[in-house]
mmCIF file of C-alpha atoms in Angstrom:
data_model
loop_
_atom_site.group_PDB
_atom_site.id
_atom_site.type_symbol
_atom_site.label_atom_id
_atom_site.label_comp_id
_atom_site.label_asym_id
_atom_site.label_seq_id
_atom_site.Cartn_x
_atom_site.Cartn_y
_atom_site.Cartn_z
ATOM 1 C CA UNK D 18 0.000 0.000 0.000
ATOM 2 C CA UNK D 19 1.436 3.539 -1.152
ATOM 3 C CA UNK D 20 0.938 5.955 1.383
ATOM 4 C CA UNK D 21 1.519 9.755 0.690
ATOM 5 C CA UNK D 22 2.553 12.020 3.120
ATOM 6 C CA UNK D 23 1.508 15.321 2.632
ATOM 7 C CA UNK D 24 4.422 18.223 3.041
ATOM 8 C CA UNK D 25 3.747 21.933 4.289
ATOM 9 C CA UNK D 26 4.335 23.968 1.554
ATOM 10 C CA UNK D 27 7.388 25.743 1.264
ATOM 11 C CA UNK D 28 6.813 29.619 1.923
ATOM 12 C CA UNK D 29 9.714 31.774 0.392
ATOM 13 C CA UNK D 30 10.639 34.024 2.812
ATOM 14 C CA UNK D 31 9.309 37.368 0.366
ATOM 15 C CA UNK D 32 5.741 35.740 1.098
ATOM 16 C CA UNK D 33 6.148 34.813 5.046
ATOM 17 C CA UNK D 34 6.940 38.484 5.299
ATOM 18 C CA UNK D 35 3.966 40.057 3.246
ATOM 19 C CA UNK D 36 1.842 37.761 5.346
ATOM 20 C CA UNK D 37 3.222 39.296 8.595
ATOM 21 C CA UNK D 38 2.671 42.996 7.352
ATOM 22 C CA UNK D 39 -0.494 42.392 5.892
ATOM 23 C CA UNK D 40 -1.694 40.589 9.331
ATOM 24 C CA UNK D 41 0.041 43.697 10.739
ATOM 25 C CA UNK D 42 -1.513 46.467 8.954
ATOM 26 C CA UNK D 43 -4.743 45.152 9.418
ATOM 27 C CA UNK D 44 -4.585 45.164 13.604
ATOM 28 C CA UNK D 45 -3.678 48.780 13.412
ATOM 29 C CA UNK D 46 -5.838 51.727 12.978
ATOM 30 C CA UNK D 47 -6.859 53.573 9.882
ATOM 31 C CA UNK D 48 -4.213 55.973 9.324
ATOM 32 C CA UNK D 49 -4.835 59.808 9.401
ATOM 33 C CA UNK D 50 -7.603 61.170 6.883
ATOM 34 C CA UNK D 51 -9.300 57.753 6.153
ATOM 35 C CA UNK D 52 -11.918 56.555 8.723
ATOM 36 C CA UNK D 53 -12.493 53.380 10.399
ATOM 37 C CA UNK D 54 -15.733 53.404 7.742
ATOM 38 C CA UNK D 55 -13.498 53.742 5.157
ATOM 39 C CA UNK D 56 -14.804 57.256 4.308
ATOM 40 C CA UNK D 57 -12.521 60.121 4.027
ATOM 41 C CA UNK D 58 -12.192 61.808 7.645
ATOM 42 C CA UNK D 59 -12.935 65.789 6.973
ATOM 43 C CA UNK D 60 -10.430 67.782 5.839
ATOM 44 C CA UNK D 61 -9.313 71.220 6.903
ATOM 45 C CA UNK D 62 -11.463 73.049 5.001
ATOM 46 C CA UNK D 63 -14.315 71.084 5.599
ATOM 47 C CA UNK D 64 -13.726 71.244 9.569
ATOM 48 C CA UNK D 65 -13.284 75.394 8.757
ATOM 49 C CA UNK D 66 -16.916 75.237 6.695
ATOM 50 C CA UNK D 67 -18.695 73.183 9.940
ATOM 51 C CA UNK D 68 -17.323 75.895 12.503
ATOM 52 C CA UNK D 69 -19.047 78.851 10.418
ATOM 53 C CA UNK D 70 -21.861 76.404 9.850
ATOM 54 C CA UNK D 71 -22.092 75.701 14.213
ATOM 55 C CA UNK D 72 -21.188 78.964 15.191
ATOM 56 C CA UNK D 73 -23.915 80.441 12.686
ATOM 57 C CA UNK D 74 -26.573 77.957 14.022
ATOM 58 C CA UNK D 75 -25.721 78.636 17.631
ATOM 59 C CA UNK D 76 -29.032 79.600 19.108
ATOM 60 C CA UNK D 77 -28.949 79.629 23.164
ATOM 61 C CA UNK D 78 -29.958 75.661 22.515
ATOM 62 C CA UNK D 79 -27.697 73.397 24.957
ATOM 63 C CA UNK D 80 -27.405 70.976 21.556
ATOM 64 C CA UNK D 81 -26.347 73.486 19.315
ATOM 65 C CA UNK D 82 -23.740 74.765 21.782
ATOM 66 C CA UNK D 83 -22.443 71.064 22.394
ATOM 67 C CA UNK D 84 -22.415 70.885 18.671
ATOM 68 C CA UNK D 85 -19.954 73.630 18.386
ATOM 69 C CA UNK D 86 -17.859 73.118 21.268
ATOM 70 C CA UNK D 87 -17.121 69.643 20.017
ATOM 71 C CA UNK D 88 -15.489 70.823 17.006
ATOM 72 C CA UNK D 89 -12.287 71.871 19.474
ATOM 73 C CA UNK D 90 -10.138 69.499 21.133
ATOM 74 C CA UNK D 91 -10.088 69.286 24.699
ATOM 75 C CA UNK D 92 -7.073 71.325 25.135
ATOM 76 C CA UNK D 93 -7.761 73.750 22.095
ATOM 77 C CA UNK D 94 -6.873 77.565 22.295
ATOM 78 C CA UNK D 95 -9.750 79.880 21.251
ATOM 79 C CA UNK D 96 -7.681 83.644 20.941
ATOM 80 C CA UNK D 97 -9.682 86.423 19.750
ATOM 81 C CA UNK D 98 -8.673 90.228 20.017
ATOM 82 C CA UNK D 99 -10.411 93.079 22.029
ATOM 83 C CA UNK D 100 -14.176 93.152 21.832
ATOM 84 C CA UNK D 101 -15.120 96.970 23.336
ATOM 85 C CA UNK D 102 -13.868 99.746 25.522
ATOM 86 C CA UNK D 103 -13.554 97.752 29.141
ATOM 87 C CA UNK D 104 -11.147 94.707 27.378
ATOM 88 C CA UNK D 105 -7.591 95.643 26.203
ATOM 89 C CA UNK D 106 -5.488 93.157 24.231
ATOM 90 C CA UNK D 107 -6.385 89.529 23.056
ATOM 91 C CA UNK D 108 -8.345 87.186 25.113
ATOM 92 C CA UNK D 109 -7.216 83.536 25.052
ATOM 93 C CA UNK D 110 -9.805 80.682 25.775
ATOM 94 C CA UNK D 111 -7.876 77.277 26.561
ATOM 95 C CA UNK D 112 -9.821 74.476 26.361
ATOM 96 C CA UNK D 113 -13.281 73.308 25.566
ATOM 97 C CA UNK D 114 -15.168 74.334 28.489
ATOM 98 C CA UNK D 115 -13.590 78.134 28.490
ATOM 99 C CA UNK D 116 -14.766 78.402 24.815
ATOM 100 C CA UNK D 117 -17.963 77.701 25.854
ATOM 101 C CA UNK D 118 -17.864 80.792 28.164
ATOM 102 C CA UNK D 119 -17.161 82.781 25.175
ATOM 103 C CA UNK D 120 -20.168 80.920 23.368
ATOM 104 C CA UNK D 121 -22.471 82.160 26.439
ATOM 105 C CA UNK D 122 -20.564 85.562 26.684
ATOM 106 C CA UNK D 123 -21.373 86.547 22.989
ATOM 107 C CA UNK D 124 -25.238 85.289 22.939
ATOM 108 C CA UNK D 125 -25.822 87.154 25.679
ATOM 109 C CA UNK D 126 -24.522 90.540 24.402
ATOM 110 C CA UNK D 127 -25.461 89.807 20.420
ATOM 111 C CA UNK D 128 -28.623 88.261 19.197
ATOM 112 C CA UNK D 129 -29.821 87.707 15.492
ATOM 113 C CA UNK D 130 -26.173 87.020 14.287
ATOM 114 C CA UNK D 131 -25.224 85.743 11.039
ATOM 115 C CA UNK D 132 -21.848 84.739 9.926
ATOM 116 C CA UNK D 133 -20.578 84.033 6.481
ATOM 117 C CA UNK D 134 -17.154 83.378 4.656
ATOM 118 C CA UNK D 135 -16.195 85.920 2.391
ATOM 119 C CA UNK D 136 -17.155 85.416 -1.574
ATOM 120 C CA UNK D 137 -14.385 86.777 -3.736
ATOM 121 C CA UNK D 138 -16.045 87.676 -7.635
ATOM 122 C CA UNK D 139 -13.701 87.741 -10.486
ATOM 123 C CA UNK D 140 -14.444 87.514 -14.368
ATOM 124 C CA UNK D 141 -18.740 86.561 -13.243
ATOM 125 C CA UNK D 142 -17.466 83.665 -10.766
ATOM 126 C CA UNK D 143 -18.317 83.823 -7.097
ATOM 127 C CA UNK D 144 -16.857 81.946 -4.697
ATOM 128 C CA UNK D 145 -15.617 81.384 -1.673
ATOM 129 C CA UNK D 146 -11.561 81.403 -1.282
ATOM 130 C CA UNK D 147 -9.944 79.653 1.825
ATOM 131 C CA UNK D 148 -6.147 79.625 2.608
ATOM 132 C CA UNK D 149 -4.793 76.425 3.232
ATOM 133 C CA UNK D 150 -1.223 75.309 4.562
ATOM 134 C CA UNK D 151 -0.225 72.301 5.874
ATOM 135 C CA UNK D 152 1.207 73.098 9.619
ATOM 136 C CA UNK D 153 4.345 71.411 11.672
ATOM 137 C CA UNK D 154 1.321 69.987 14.406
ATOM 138 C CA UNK D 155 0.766 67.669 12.006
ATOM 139 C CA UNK D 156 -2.624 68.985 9.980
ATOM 140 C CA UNK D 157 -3.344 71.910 7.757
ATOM 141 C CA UNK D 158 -4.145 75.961 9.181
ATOM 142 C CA UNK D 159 -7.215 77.001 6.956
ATOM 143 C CA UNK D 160 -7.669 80.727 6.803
ATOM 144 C CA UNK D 161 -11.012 82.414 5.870
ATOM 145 C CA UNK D 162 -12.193 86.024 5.496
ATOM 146 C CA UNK D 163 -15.667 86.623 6.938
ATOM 147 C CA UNK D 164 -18.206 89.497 7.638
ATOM 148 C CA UNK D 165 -20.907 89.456 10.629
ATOM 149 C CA UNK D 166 -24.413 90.889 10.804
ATOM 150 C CA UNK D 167 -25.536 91.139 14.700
ATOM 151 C CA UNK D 168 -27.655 92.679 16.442
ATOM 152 C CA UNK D 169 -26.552 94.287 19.717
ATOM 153 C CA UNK D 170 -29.042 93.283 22.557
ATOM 154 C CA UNK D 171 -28.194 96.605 24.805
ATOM 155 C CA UNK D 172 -29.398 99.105 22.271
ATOM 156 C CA UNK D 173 -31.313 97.304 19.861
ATOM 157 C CA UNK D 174 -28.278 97.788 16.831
ATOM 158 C CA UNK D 175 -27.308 96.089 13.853
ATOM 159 C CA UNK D 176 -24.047 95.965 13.032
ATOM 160 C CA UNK D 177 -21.810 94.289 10.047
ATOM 161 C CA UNK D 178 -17.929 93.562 11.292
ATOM 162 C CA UNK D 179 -15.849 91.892 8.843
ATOM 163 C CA UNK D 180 -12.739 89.762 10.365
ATOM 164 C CA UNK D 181 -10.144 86.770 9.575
ATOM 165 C CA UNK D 182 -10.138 83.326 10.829
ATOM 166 C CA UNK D 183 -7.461 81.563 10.972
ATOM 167 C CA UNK D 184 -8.091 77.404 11.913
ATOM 168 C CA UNK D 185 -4.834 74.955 13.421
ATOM 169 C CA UNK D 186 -6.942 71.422 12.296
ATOM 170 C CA UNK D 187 -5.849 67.785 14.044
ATOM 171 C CA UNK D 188 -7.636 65.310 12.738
ATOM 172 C CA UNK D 189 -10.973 65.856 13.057
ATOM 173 C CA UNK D 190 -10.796 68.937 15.495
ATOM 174 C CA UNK D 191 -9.275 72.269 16.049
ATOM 175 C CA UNK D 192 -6.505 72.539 18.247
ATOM 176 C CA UNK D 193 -6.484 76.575 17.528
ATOM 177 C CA UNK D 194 -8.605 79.366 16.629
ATOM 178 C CA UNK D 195 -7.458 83.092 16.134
ATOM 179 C CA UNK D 196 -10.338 85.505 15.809
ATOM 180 C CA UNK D 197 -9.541 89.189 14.121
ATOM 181 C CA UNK D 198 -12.171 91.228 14.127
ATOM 182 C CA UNK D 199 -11.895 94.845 12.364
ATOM 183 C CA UNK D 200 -14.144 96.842 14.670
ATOM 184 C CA UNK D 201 -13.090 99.910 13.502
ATOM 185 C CA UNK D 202 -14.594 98.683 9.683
ATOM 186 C CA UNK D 203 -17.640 98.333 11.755
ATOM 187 C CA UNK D 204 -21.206 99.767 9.876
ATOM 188 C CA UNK D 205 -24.663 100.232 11.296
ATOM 189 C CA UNK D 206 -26.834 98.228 9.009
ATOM 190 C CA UNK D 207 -29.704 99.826 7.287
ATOM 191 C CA UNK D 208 -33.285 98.270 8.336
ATOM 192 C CA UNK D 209 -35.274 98.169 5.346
ATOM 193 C CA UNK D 210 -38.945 98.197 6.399
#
């Protein structure tokens, strides 16, 4: 009676090795900018678009205030210049929860606000035009123009303020967020009735 005796089959060491990495590569994590669904995580721009999407939407609401304040990390500066006659030089929110002071601070002084990136027209095309860079933290700064329309609650005011964002994106969050605002471009807008 023949008997066969079955051999392992020979692995060149080329193929052992792709195994390993392969096996490898799929225990680790999706790397940066794809997510674990496979979809492409937000870029900066996109993450620049949602915070003048939030901030625009925030309405006193508790869920559209968590909505915004979970756009920073958890240890994210928030520095925005002077904003009237009793505050001189910048102001400098770190972290989440000291944004969200700011949050409170400006609904209670401004109601009715509106906030939009600035749309640059050149030969009949309109659009919008944000800066991008990538940054040594490891993600892009995304700059933006943008113009304001408020009204002040204390005297009953509108007001259009146009200013500069400037966005330090991690991931999927900001890490930084410098504010300039150009009060002194400031213009009492017109009612029309």
């Amino acid at each position: 009676m023949l008997r066969f005796v079955s051999r392992p089959p020979r692995v060149s060491p080329r193929s052992a090795a792709a195994v390993a990495l392969l096996a490898l590569a799929w225990a680790l994590p999706a790397p940066a900018g794809i997510a674990q669904d496979g979809e492409p995580e937000p870029g900066g721009r996109e993450i620049a678009e949602r915070w003048f999407r939030l901030v625009d939407a925030l309405d006193g609401s508790e869920e559209s205030r968590t909505a915004f304040l979970a756009l920073y990390a958890e240890d994210a500066l928030h520095i925005q210049g002077p904003a009237g006659d009793y505050q001189r030089g910048s102001a400098t929110y770190w972290g989440r929860e000291k944004v969200g002071l700011l949050v409170d601070r400006l609904l209670e002084e401004w109601k009715d606000h509106s906030i939009r990136p600035e749309v640059a027209t050149a030969a009949e095309v309109s659009e919008t035009v944000w800066a991008e860079a990538e940054g040594p933290w490891g993600g892009p700064l995304v700059a933006a123009q943008f113009t304001i329309a408020a009204t002040r609650r204390d005297e009953e005011t509108r007001w259009y303020i146009p200013g500069a964002a400037f966005f330090r994106v991690r991931g999927n969050e900001l890490v930084r967020v410098r504010i300039y605002l150009a009060p002194g471009e400031a213009a009492e807008v017109e009612l029309q009735r």
